């Protein structure tokens, strides 16, 4: 069965009907492809966890199409609204105190009293949410722990027929997941580095945010496991030189790279290529193991380093 549909307006309408009937639709966002369901439908939310083999203690993000929707299920304040106005739509997820106790939302939030919400910067995603008439709860559309999908084909390879429809909107522009910040306390805490650079948030706020640095003693999102986003082959990171039996994913001016995330050293380009190149490397490396050049830790480099550290975890 081919469940990939070009994301034209007739197919987006069809997909919104699937959502309203409790089905699963994979759709593009600016970060990665999501696996979406109606946030108010308990069975649909449960089937997301099933399709991904995802443990129920790992909560999901709700996707909305309009900031005005925030107060209907979460507490907001002036700072949250100012941040949302500036950064949304875009790759930034807010963790807020939840005000809606609907059982399906309870399941989506893994019973936590906080909810994750974001407004994606992709016209197909926004149209789908609007036509569905409900917020769409969506994790990345891949099996638990594996590499996130940045094309419709990746979704098909990972989830097959477990998803009713895959809307094909081409490759994702940003390529790494959204940045997640907990804004429920005075000091904002970074729970996951992602597509919005921390420096940008700090410069907008005029204050520092608390960064967890992968330190297990500091707070992070519940699903942030040590091994995650993993290619099938082992991966050595910060590889300054390529070893004999290695397939090198380069960054910047690297002569012997087998693939290069960005020959010019552009972190945005590298982020958008990251997951697709990890998959390609898995396919092309034959009996070699994988290595990756060092990536700077500024801007989107923080998100890239977070992903590759987890991908290389043994
Ligand atoms: O860019 C993205 O954020 C993509 C696209 C599809 O929107 N979504 C995504 O979802 O990356 P997922 O499920 O793969 O990752 C969501 C992360 C998990 O680490 C989860 O633990 C965290 O968000 N999260 C969700 N709700 C939370 C909550 N109430 N408190 C803390 N962390 C939460
Ligand atoms: Mg994910």
PDB file of N, CA and C in Angstrom, residues 93 233 244 246:
ATOM      1  N   UNK A  93       9.128  25.066  21.478  1.00  0.00           N
ATOM      2  CA  UNK A  93       8.034  24.448  22.231  1.00  0.00           C
ATOM      3  C   UNK A  93       8.033  24.978  23.656  1.00  0.00           C
ATOM      4  N   UNK A 233      24.626   1.690  12.793  1.00  0.00           N
ATOM      5  CA  UNK A 233      26.058   1.448  13.006  1.00  0.00           C
ATOM      6  C   UNK A 233      26.581   2.308  14.154  1.00  0.00           C
ATOM      7  N   UNK A 244      41.119   4.113   9.575  1.00  0.00           N
ATOM      8  CA  UNK A 244      41.098   3.265   8.381  1.00  0.00           C
ATOM      9  C   UNK A 244      39.713   2.693   8.070  1.00  0.00           C
ATOM     10  N   UNK A 246      36.730   3.604   8.842  1.00  0.00           N
ATOM     11  CA  UNK A 246      35.617   4.508   9.171  1.00  0.00           C
ATOM     12  C   UNK A 246      35.034   5.186   7.935  1.00  0.00           C
TER      13      UNK A 246
END
